[in-house]
Amino acid sequence: MATLGSRRSTAEVIEKYHFNFQKKFGQNFLVDSNILDKIIESAQITREDCVLEIGPGIGTMTQRLAEEAREVVAVEIDRNLIPVLEDTLSAYANVTVINADILKFDLNRLVEERNGGRPIKVVANLPYYITTPIIMALFEKHVPLQSVTIMVQKEVADRMQEGPGTKDYGALSLAVQYYAKPEIVTRVPASCFMPKPNVDSTVIRLTRYENPPVETADEAWLFAVIRASFNQRRKTLVNGLTNAGYPGIGRQQVEEALSGMGLALTVRGETLTLEQFAELSNRLSGRRKKSG
Ligand code: SAM
């Protein structure tokens, strides 16, 4: 099977297998070899690496990853793509294709089995309908990771790397920046995909921090506070957090915590830094009433 990466070679595979694109799986295949080069280069893959690819499609990027890495594991949900991948990846002995839903897959076990629990690299042109759940699952489940190099919708990449006071700053920015350092690699116009999506894309690399940049007594509680603070974007943080109804956390507790930090009672979530959210959640932590 020839090397993939062009519009023509992709069209040939689609034709050979009478493949029908499934919109519900976010199938927009990359058909631009320059963008492929940039993704591979920025992922900094070496012969030591075990790479996880989420959604290999017909195997375009998988071929390139297999040439650089020690081992590639590609998880694809669409059963119809499995015979295609067997064909397009037949020349690579270091690739394993798994037919599964990435959101239901035990990635910690995979890393244990394939890489002795050492951090892996994730590289993917993500299905856009589940971008945020995939990123959050990788981080919140503490999958051992070195980096995540992904193609995402342009607006989502912007949200990941924005700071306080901008319209794109929110719970996703804070979660990503707690776990990793985000860097935009390149912008990608819709014309680089088959079929052409309605949105432009961006490749972004998230390099996992060994230790988060802020200290928190309870990570899950920090994110509960963040989520509640952004739940009602046009409301003040006091209202957002009070309305969340966390036991023991009423208006008075939130106001006291904010005053203690020297912040106005009218602040909105989007003006607080990650450090301030960590301090706020640490201050509120002692006031919580845990159920049971
Ligand atoms: N990597 C290919 C490329 O760049 O041409 C395909 C990228 S396409 C945007 C997204 C891929 O993710 C599709 O192959 C789709 O079938 C697959 N996919 C969608 N949802 C998935 C899920 N929950 N688990 C695993 N793969 C999924």
Coordinates of C-alpha atoms and ligand atoms in Angstrom, one line a residue:
M1 CA 0.0 0.0 0.0
A2 CA 1.3 3.4 -1.0
T3 CA 2.1 6.2 1.4
L4 CA -0.9 8.3 2.2
G5 CA -1.1 12.0 2.8
S6 CA -2.5 13.5 -0.4
R7 CA -6.0 14.1 -1.7
R8 CA -5.5 11.6 -4.5
S9 CA -4.2 8.7 -2.3
T10 CA -7.0 9.3 0.2
A11 CA -9.6 9.3 -2.6
E12 CA -8.2 6.0 -4.0
V13 CA -8.5 4.3 -0.6
I14 CA -12.1 5.6 -0.1
E15 CA -13.0 4.3 -3.5
K16 CA -11.3 0.9 -3.1
Y17 CA -13.2 0.2 0.1
H18 CA -16.5 2.0 -0.9
F19 CA -16.1 3.8 2.3
N20 CA -18.9 6.2 3.4
F21 CA -17.8 9.1 5.7
Q22 CA -19.7 9.1 9.0
K23 CA -20.6 12.5 10.1
K24 CA -21.5 11.2 13.6
F25 CA -17.9 10.1 14.1
G26 CA -16.4 13.5 13.1
Q27 CA -14.7 12.0 10.0
N28 CA -12.7 14.7 8.2
F29 CA -9.5 13.1 7.0
L30 CA -6.3 15.2 6.6
V31 CA -5.1 15.4 3.0
D32 CA -2.2 17.9 3.3
S33 CA 1.3 16.5 3.6
N34 CA 2.8 19.8 4.8
I35 CA 0.4 19.9 7.8
L36 CA 1.3 16.2 8.5
D37 CA 5.0 17.1 8.5
K38 CA 4.3 19.9 11.0
I39 CA 2.3 17.6 13.3
I40 CA 5.0 14.9 13.3
E41 CA 7.8 17.4 13.8
S42 CA 6.2 19.2 16.7
A43 CA 5.3 15.9 18.4
Q44 CA 9.0 15.3 18.7
I45 CA 8.7 11.5 18.5
T46 CA 11.8 9.3 19.0
R47 CA 12.5 5.6 18.6
E48 CA 12.0 5.3 22.3
D49 CA 8.4 6.4 22.2
C50 CA 5.1 4.6 22.6
V51 CA 2.5 6.8 20.8
L52 CA -1.2 6.7 21.1
E53 CA -3.2 7.8 18.1
I54 CA -6.9 8.6 18.7
G55 CA -9.0 8.0 15.6
P56 CA -6.5 6.9 12.9
G57 CA -9.1 7.1 10.1
I58 CA -7.6 5.4 7.1
G59 CA -4.1 5.5 8.7
T60 CA -2.6 8.6 7.0
M61 CA -0.9 9.9 10.2
T62 CA -0.4 6.4 11.6
Q63 CA 2.0 5.5 8.8
R64 CA 4.1 8.6 9.6
L65 CA 4.0 7.9 13.4
A66 CA 5.1 4.3 12.8
E67 CA 8.1 5.5 10.9
E68 CA 9.3 7.6 13.9
A69 CA 8.1 5.8 17.0
R70 CA 9.0 2.5 18.7
E71 CA 5.4 1.6 18.8
V72 CA 2.0 3.0 17.9
V73 CA -1.3 2.1 19.3
A74 CA -4.3 3.5 17.3
V75 CA -7.8 3.4 18.7
E76 CA -10.6 3.7 16.1
I77 CA -14.3 3.5 16.8
D78 CA -15.5 2.9 13.3
R79 CA -15.6 -0.9 12.5
N80 CA -15.7 -0.2 8.8
L81 CA -12.2 1.4 9.0
I82 CA -10.5 -1.7 10.5
P83 CA -10.0 -3.7 7.2
V84 CA -8.8 -0.4 5.6
L85 CA -6.2 0.1 8.3
E86 CA -5.1 -3.6 8.0
D87 CA -4.3 -2.8 4.4
T88 CA -2.8 0.7 4.7
L89 CA -0.7 -0.3 7.7
S90 CA 0.4 -3.8 6.6
A91 CA 4.0 -2.7 6.1
Y92 CA 4.4 -1.6 9.7
A93 CA 5.0 -4.3 12.4
N94 CA 5.0 -1.7 15.2
V95 CA 1.4 -0.7 14.9
T96 CA -1.6 -2.1 16.8
V97 CA -5.0 -1.0 15.8
I98 CA -7.8 -1.4 18.4
N99 CA -11.5 -1.1 17.5
A100 CA -12.9 0.8 20.5
D101 CA -14.4 4.0 21.7
I102 CA -11.6 6.1 23.2
L103 CA -13.9 7.4 25.9
K104 CA -14.6 3.9 27.2
F105 CA -11.1 2.6 26.9
D106 CA -8.8 2.0 29.9
L107 CA -5.9 4.1 28.9
N108 CA -4.0 3.7 32.2
R109 CA -4.0 0.0 31.6
L110 CA -2.8 0.5 28.0
V111 CA 0.2 2.6 29.2
E112 CA 1.0 0.0 31.8
E113 CA 0.9 -2.9 29.3
R114 CA 2.6 -1.2 26.4
N115 CA 5.0 1.1 28.1
G116 CA 5.6 -0.3 31.6
G117 CA 3.6 2.7 33.0
R118 CA 6.1 5.3 31.6
P119 CA 4.6 8.4 30.0
I120 CA 3.4 8.1 26.4
K121 CA 2.8 10.7 23.7
V122 CA -0.6 11.3 22.2
V123 CA -1.0 12.5 18.7
A124 CA -4.3 12.9 17.0
N125 CA -6.5 14.7 14.5
L126 CA -9.4 14.6 17.0
P127 CA -13.1 14.0 16.2
Y128 CA -14.4 17.5 17.1
Y129 CA -17.7 16.4 18.7
I130 CA -15.8 15.0 21.7
T131 CA -12.6 17.0 21.8
T132 CA -13.1 18.4 25.3
P133 CA -14.2 15.0 26.9
I134 CA -11.1 13.3 25.4
I135 CA -8.7 16.0 26.7
M136 CA -10.3 16.0 30.1
A137 CA -10.3 12.2 30.3
L138 CA -6.6 12.1 29.5
F139 CA -5.7 14.6 32.2
E140 CA -8.3 13.9 34.9
K141 CA -7.7 10.1 34.8
H142 CA -3.9 10.9 35.2
V143 CA -2.9 8.8 32.2
P144 CA 0.9 9.0 32.2
L145 CA 1.6 11.5 29.4
Q146 CA 4.6 13.4 28.1
S147 CA 2.7 15.4 25.5
V148 CA -0.6 15.7 23.6
T149 CA -0.2 17.0 20.0
I150 CA -3.7 17.4 18.5
M151 CA -5.7 19.0 15.7
V152 CA -8.7 20.7 17.1
Q153 CA -11.3 23.2 16.1
K154 CA -9.6 26.7 16.0
E155 CA -11.9 28.1 18.7
V156 CA -11.2 25.2 21.1
A157 CA -7.4 25.7 20.7
D158 CA -7.9 29.4 21.4
R159 CA -9.8 28.5 24.6
M160 CA -7.1 26.2 25.8
Q161 CA -4.3 28.8 25.7
E162 CA -6.2 32.0 26.7
G163 CA -5.5 33.9 30.0
P164 CA -7.9 35.8 32.3
G165 CA -9.9 38.7 31.0
T166 CA -10.5 37.4 27.5
K167 CA -13.8 36.1 26.1
D168 CA -12.3 32.6 25.3
Y169 CA -11.0 32.1 28.9
G170 CA -13.0 29.5 30.9
A171 CA -13.0 26.1 32.6
L172 CA -11.2 24.4 29.7
S173 CA -8.4 27.0 29.7
L174 CA -7.9 26.5 33.4
A175 CA -8.0 22.7 33.2
V176 CA -5.5 22.5 30.4
Q177 CA -3.2 25.1 32.0
Y178 CA -3.3 23.3 35.3
Y179 CA -2.0 20.1 33.7
A180 CA 0.0 21.3 30.7
K181 CA 1.8 24.0 28.8
P182 CA -0.2 24.8 25.7
E183 CA 1.5 26.0 22.5
I184 CA -0.1 26.6 19.1
V185 CA 1.8 24.8 16.4
T186 CA -0.1 25.9 13.2
R187 CA -3.4 27.0 11.9
V188 CA -5.1 24.7 9.4
P189 CA -7.7 25.8 6.9
A190 CA -10.7 23.7 6.2
S191 CA -9.5 23.0 2.7
C192 CA -6.8 20.6 4.1
F193 CA -9.5 18.0 4.9
M194 CA -11.7 15.5 3.1
P195 CA -14.6 16.1 3.3
K196 CA -14.1 19.8 4.0
P197 CA -15.5 20.7 7.5
N198 CA -17.4 24.0 8.3
V199 CA -14.7 25.2 10.7
D200 CA -11.0 26.0 10.6
S201 CA -8.6 24.0 12.7
T202 CA -5.5 24.4 14.8
V203 CA -2.7 22.1 15.8
I204 CA -1.8 22.6 19.5
R205 CA 0.8 20.8 21.6
L206 CA 0.1 20.4 25.3
T207 CA 3.3 19.5 27.2
R208 CA 2.4 17.8 30.5
Y209 CA 3.8 19.4 33.7
E210 CA 5.6 17.1 36.0
N211 CA 4.0 19.1 38.9
P212 CA 1.0 21.5 38.4
P213 CA 2.0 25.2 38.5
V214 CA -0.3 25.7 41.6
E215 CA -0.8 23.9 44.8
T216 CA -4.2 22.6 45.8
A217 CA -5.3 20.5 48.7
D218 CA -8.0 18.7 46.5
E219 CA -7.8 18.7 42.7
A220 CA -11.4 17.6 42.2
W221 CA -12.7 20.4 44.5
L222 CA -10.6 23.0 42.6
F223 CA -12.3 22.0 39.4
A224 CA -15.7 21.9 41.1
V225 CA -15.1 25.6 42.1
I226 CA -13.9 26.5 38.6
R227 CA -16.9 24.9 36.9
A228 CA -19.4 26.6 39.2
S229 CA -17.7 30.0 38.7
F230 CA -18.1 29.8 34.9
N231 CA -21.5 28.1 34.9
Q232 CA -23.4 31.4 34.6
R233 CA -21.0 33.5 32.6
R234 CA -22.7 36.7 32.9
K235 CA -23.2 36.4 36.7
T236 CA -20.7 37.3 39.4
L237 CA -18.5 34.5 40.8
V238 CA -20.4 34.9 44.1
N239 CA -23.7 34.1 42.5
G240 CA -22.3 31.2 40.4
L241 CA -20.7 29.5 43.3
T242 CA -23.6 30.1 45.7
N243 CA -26.1 28.8 43.2
A244 CA -24.0 25.6 42.7
G245 CA -25.4 24.5 46.1
Y246 CA -22.2 22.8 47.4
P247 CA -23.0 21.8 51.0
G248 CA -21.5 24.3 53.5
I249 CA -20.8 26.9 50.7
G250 CA -23.3 29.7 50.9
R251 CA -23.0 33.4 49.9
Q252 CA -21.4 34.3 53.2
Q253 CA -18.6 31.7 52.8
V254 CA -17.8 32.8 49.3
E255 CA -17.8 36.5 50.2
E256 CA -15.5 35.9 53.1
A257 CA -13.1 33.9 51.0
L258 CA -13.0 36.6 48.3
S259 CA -12.6 39.4 50.8
G260 CA -9.8 37.5 52.4
M261 CA -8.0 37.4 49.1
G262 CA -8.5 41.2 48.6
L263 CA -10.9 40.6 45.7
A264 CA -14.1 42.6 45.1
L265 CA -17.4 40.8 45.7
T266 CA -18.5 41.7 42.2
V267 CA -15.7 39.8 40.4
R268 CA -16.5 37.4 37.6
G269 CA -14.9 34.1 37.1
E270 CA -13.1 35.1 33.9
T271 CA -10.9 37.6 35.7
L272 CA -9.3 35.2 38.1
T273 CA -6.0 33.5 37.4
L274 CA -5.3 29.8 38.1
E275 CA -3.4 30.8 41.2
Q276 CA -6.4 32.7 42.5
F277 CA -8.8 29.8 41.8
A278 CA -6.4 27.5 43.7
E279 CA -6.3 29.9 46.7
L280 CA -10.1 30.4 46.6
S281 CA -10.8 26.6 46.5
N282 CA -8.2 26.0 49.3
R283 CA -10.0 28.7 51.4
L284 CA -13.4 27.2 50.8
S285 CA -12.3 23.7 51.3
G286 CA -12.4 24.0 55.1
R287 CA -16.0 25.3 55.0
R288 CA -17.4 22.4 52.9
K289 CA -19.7 19.9 54.5
K290 CA -18.9 16.6 53.1
S291 CA -21.9 14.3 52.8
G292 CA -22.1 11.1 54.8
Ligands
SAM1 N1 -6.5 10.6 11.8 C1 -7.3 10.6 10.6 C2 -6.8 11.7 9.7 O1 -6.1 12.6 10.3 O2 -7.1 11.7 8.5 C3 -8.8 10.8 10.9 C4 -9.2 12.0 11.7 S1 -10.9 12.2 11.9 C5 -11.0 13.9 12.2 C6 -11.4 11.5 13.5 C7 -11.3 10.0 13.6 O3 -11.7 9.6 14.9 C8 -12.2 9.2 12.6 O4 -11.5 8.2 12.1 C9 -13.3 8.7 13.6 O5 -13.9 7.5 13.1 C10 -12.5 8.5 14.8 N2 -13.4 8.5 16.1 C11 -14.5 9.3 16.3 N3 -15.0 9.1 17.5 C12 -14.1 8.2 18.1 C13 -14.1 7.6 19.4 N4 -15.0 7.9 20.3 N5 -13.1 6.7 19.7 C14 -12.1 6.4 18.8 N6 -12.1 7.0 17.5 C15 -13.1 7.9 17.2

